[in-house]
XYZ file of C-alpha atoms in Angstrom:
298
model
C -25.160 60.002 23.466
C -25.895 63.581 22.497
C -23.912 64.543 19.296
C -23.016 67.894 17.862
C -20.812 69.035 15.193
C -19.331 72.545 14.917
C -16.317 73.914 13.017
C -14.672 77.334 11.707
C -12.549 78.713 8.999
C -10.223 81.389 8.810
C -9.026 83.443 5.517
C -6.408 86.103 6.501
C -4.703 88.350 4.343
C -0.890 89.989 5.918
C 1.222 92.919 5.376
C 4.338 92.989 7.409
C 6.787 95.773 6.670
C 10.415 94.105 8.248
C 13.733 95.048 8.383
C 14.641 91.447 7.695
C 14.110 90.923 3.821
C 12.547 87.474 3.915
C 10.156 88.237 6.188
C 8.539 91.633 4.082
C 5.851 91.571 2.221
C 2.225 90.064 2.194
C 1.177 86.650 2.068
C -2.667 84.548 2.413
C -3.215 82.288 4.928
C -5.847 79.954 6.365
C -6.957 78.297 9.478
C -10.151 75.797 9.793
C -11.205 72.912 12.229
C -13.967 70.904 12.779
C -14.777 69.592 16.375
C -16.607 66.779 17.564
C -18.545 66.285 20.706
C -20.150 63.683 22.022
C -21.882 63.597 25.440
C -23.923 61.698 27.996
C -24.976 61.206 31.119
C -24.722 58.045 33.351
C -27.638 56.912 35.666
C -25.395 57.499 38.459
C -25.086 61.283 37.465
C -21.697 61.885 36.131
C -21.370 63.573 32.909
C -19.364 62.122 30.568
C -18.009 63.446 27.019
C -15.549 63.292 24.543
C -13.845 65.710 22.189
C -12.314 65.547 19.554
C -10.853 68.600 17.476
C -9.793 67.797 13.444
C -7.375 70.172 11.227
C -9.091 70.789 7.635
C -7.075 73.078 6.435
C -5.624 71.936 2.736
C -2.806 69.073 3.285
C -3.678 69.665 6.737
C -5.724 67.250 8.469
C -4.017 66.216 11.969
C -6.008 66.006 15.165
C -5.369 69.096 17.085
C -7.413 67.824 20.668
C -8.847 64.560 20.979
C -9.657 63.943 25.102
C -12.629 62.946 27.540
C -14.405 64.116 30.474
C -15.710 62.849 33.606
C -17.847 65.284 35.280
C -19.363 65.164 39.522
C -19.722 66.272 42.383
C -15.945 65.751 42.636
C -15.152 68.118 40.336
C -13.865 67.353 36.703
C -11.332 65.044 35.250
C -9.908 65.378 31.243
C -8.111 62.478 30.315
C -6.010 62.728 26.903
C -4.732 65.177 24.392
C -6.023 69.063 25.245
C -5.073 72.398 26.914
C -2.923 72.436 30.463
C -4.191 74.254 33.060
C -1.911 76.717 32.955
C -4.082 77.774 29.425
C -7.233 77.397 31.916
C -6.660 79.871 34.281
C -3.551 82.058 33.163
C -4.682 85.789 31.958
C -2.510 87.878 30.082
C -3.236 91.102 27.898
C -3.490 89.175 24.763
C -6.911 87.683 25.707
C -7.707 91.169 25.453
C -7.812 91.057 21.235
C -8.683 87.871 18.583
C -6.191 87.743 16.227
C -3.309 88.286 17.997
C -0.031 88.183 15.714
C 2.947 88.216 17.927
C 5.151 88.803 14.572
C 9.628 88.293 15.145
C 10.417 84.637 13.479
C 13.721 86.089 14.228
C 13.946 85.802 18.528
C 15.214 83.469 20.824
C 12.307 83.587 23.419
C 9.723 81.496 24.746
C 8.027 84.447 25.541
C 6.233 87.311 23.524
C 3.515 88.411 25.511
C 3.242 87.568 29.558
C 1.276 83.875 29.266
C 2.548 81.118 30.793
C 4.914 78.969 28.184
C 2.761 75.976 27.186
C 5.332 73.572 27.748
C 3.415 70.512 27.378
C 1.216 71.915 24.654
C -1.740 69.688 23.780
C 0.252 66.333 24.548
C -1.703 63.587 26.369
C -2.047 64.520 29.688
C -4.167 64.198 32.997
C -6.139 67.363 34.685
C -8.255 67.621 37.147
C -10.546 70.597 38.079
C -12.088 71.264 41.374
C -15.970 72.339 42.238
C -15.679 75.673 42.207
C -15.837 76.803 45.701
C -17.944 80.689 45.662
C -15.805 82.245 43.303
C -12.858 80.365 43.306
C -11.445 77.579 40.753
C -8.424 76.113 40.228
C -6.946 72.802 38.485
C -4.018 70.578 38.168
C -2.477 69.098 35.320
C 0.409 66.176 34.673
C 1.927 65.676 31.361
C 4.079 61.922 31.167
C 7.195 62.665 28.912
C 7.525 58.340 28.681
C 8.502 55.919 30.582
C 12.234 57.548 31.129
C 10.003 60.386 33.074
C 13.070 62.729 31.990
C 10.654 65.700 31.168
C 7.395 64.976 32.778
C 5.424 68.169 33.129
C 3.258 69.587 35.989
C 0.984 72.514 35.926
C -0.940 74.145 38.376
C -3.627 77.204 37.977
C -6.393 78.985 39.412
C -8.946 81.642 39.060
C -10.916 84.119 41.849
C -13.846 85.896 40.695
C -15.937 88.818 42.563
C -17.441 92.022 42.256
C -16.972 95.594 43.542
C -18.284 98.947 42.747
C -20.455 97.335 39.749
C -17.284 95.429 38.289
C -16.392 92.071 37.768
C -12.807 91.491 38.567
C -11.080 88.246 38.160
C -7.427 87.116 39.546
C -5.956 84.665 37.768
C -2.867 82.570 37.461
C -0.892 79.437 36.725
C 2.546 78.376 37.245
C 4.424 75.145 34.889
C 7.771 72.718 35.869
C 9.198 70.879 33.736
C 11.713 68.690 34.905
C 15.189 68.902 33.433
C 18.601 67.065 33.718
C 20.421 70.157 33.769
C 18.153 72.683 35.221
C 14.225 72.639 35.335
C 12.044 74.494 33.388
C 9.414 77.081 35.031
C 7.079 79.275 33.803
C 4.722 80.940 35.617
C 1.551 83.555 34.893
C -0.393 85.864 36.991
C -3.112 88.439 35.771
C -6.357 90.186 36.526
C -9.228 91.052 34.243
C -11.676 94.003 35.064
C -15.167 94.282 33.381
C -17.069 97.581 33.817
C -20.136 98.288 31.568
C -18.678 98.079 27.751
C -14.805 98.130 29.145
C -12.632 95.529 29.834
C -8.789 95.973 31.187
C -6.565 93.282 31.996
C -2.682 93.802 32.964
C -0.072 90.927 33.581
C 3.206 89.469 34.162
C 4.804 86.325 33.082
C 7.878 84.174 33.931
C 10.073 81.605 32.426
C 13.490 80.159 33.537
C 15.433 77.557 32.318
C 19.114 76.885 31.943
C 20.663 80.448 30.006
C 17.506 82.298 29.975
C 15.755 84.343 32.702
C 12.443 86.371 30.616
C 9.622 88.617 32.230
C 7.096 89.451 30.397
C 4.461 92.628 31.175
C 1.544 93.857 29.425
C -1.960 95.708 29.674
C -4.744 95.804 27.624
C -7.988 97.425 27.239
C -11.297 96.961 24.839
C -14.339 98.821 24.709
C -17.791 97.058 23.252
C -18.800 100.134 20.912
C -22.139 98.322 19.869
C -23.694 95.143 19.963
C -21.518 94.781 16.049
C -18.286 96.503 16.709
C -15.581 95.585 19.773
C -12.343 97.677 19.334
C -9.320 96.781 21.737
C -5.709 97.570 22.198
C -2.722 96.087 23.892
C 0.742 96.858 24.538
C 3.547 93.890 25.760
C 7.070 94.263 27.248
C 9.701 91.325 27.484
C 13.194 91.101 28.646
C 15.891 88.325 29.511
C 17.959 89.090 31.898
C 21.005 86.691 30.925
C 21.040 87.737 27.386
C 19.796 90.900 27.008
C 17.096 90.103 24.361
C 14.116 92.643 24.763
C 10.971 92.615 22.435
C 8.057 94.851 22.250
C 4.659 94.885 20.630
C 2.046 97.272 20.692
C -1.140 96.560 19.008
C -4.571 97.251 18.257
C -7.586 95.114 16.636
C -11.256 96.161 15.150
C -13.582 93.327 15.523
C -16.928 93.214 13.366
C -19.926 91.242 13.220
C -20.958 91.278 9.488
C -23.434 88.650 9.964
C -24.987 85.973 12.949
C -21.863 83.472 12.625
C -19.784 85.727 10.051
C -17.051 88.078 11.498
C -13.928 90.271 10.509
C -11.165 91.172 12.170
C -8.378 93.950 11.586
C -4.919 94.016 13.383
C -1.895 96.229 13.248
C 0.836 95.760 15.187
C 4.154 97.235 15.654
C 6.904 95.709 17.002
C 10.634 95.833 18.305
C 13.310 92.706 18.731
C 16.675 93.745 20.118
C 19.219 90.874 19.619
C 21.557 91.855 23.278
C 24.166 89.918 23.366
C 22.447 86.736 21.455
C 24.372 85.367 18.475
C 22.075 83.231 16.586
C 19.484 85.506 16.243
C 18.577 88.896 14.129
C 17.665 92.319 15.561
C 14.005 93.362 13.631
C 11.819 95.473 13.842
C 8.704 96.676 12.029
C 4.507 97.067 11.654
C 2.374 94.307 10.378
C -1.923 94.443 9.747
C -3.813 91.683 8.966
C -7.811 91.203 7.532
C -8.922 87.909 8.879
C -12.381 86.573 7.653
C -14.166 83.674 10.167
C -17.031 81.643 9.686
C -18.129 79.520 12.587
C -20.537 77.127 12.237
């Protein structure tokens, strides 16, 4: 089998400025992982590998993805822990920056941008990819909750990709059930990303039901490459909930530098808005927070 090792660490310094006391003021942080591939390919032609994603961050050394792949003219299968579909094919303006933040601690909602909810997370799971067909591709995705099957999870997603008037424009989208005594849980995603010389725009809208809460959540974003060194993009996000009121807003901006070949820094401020509406367990907030992140890949 082929082998390769590659990994990355994060140092990021915070400033948040909150109307909520506990949650102003600066702290450090890390993030760092180390991932492990191994691949190979079978005399009958299918590609196989497995993946497997460690945590090394100080007193934190879980596995974060750990899955394999089967690889053909059928298409692709990924057996084990890793990303739905729904984080396969779903667009939203937050792809748009790095380092996004995404700062409350304070809200109710699932949502705080216009993704899909990854209700399954990186549980172990089933997915299957199709050949892509011209410029179309697509997947499905089954999460097993146990053998009760009380909460099993389904995803579905897909992307088109084409070109007009010298840009590349790709739909996207991905919609999530999971199932529910009460009342299921969906969440659904649709976006489309447009690439034009140094410029890239995306805009979006995402969905998510479940039994008390009804959320849409819109956003745009655009970046512009200044240099080969230097991307600077911006975003703005919208989300409401129609049974309780709750609305949150977040308009940011990020500088993205290449010091060195595998050495970059990134610089975020954003400012944000949480109204409570008629929720009683949670605080209104509102407020501005930047943050200097430092990454190393290797």
């Amino acid at each position: 089998a082929d082998i390769s090792i590659s990994g990355y660490y994060e140092w990021k310094y915070q400033s948040r400025s909150s109307n909520i006391t506990t949650n102003d003021g600066t702290t450090f942080d890390s993030d760092s992982e180390i991932k492990f591939t191994f691949s190979n390919k079978t005399d009958s032609g299918l590609d196989i590998a497995m993946v497997t994603e460690l945590e090394s961050d100080d007193t934190d050394t879980a596995i974060n993805e750990s899955s394999i792949s089967i690889a053909g003219g059928f298409g692709k299968l990924v057996l084990g822990g890793n990303d739905s579909v729904g984080d396969d094919y779903g667009i939203e303006e937050g792809d748009i920056v790095s380092e996004e933040i995404n700062a409350t601690g304070t809200d109710s909602l699932e949502l705080l941008d216009s993704d899909i909810a990854g209700m399954e997370g990186d549980n172990n799971k089933v997915s299957y990819h199709i050949p892509a067909m011209g410029g179309l591709t697509a997947g499905v995705s089954f999460a097993n909750s146990g053998a009760a099957g009380a909460s099993d999870t389904t995803s579905v997603g897909a992307q088109y990709a084409m070109s007009a008037g010298g840009a590349s424009i790709t739909i996207g989208g991905a919609t999530a059930t999971t199932e529910n005594s009460t009342q299921d849980i969906d969440s659904q995603n649709m976006g489309m990303k447009v690439v034009t010389g140094n410029v890239t725009f995306i805009a979006s809208q995402g969905k998510y039901e479940a039994s008390s809460t009804d959320e849409t959540g819109t956003g745009a974003g655009i970046s512009f490459k200044v240099n080969d060194a230097m991307t600077i993009g911006a975003f703005t996000t919208e989300v409401e909930d129609d049974i309780s009121s709750e609305e949150y807003t977040n308009t940011g901006a990020e500088i993205k530098y290449s010091i060195a070949s595998g050495l970059t820094a990134f610089i975020n401020v954003e400012d944000y808005d949480y109204k409570v509406g008629t929720s009683t367990s949670t605080t209104a907030d509102s407020g501005t927070v930047s943050k200097l992140t430092i990454k190393a890949t290797f």
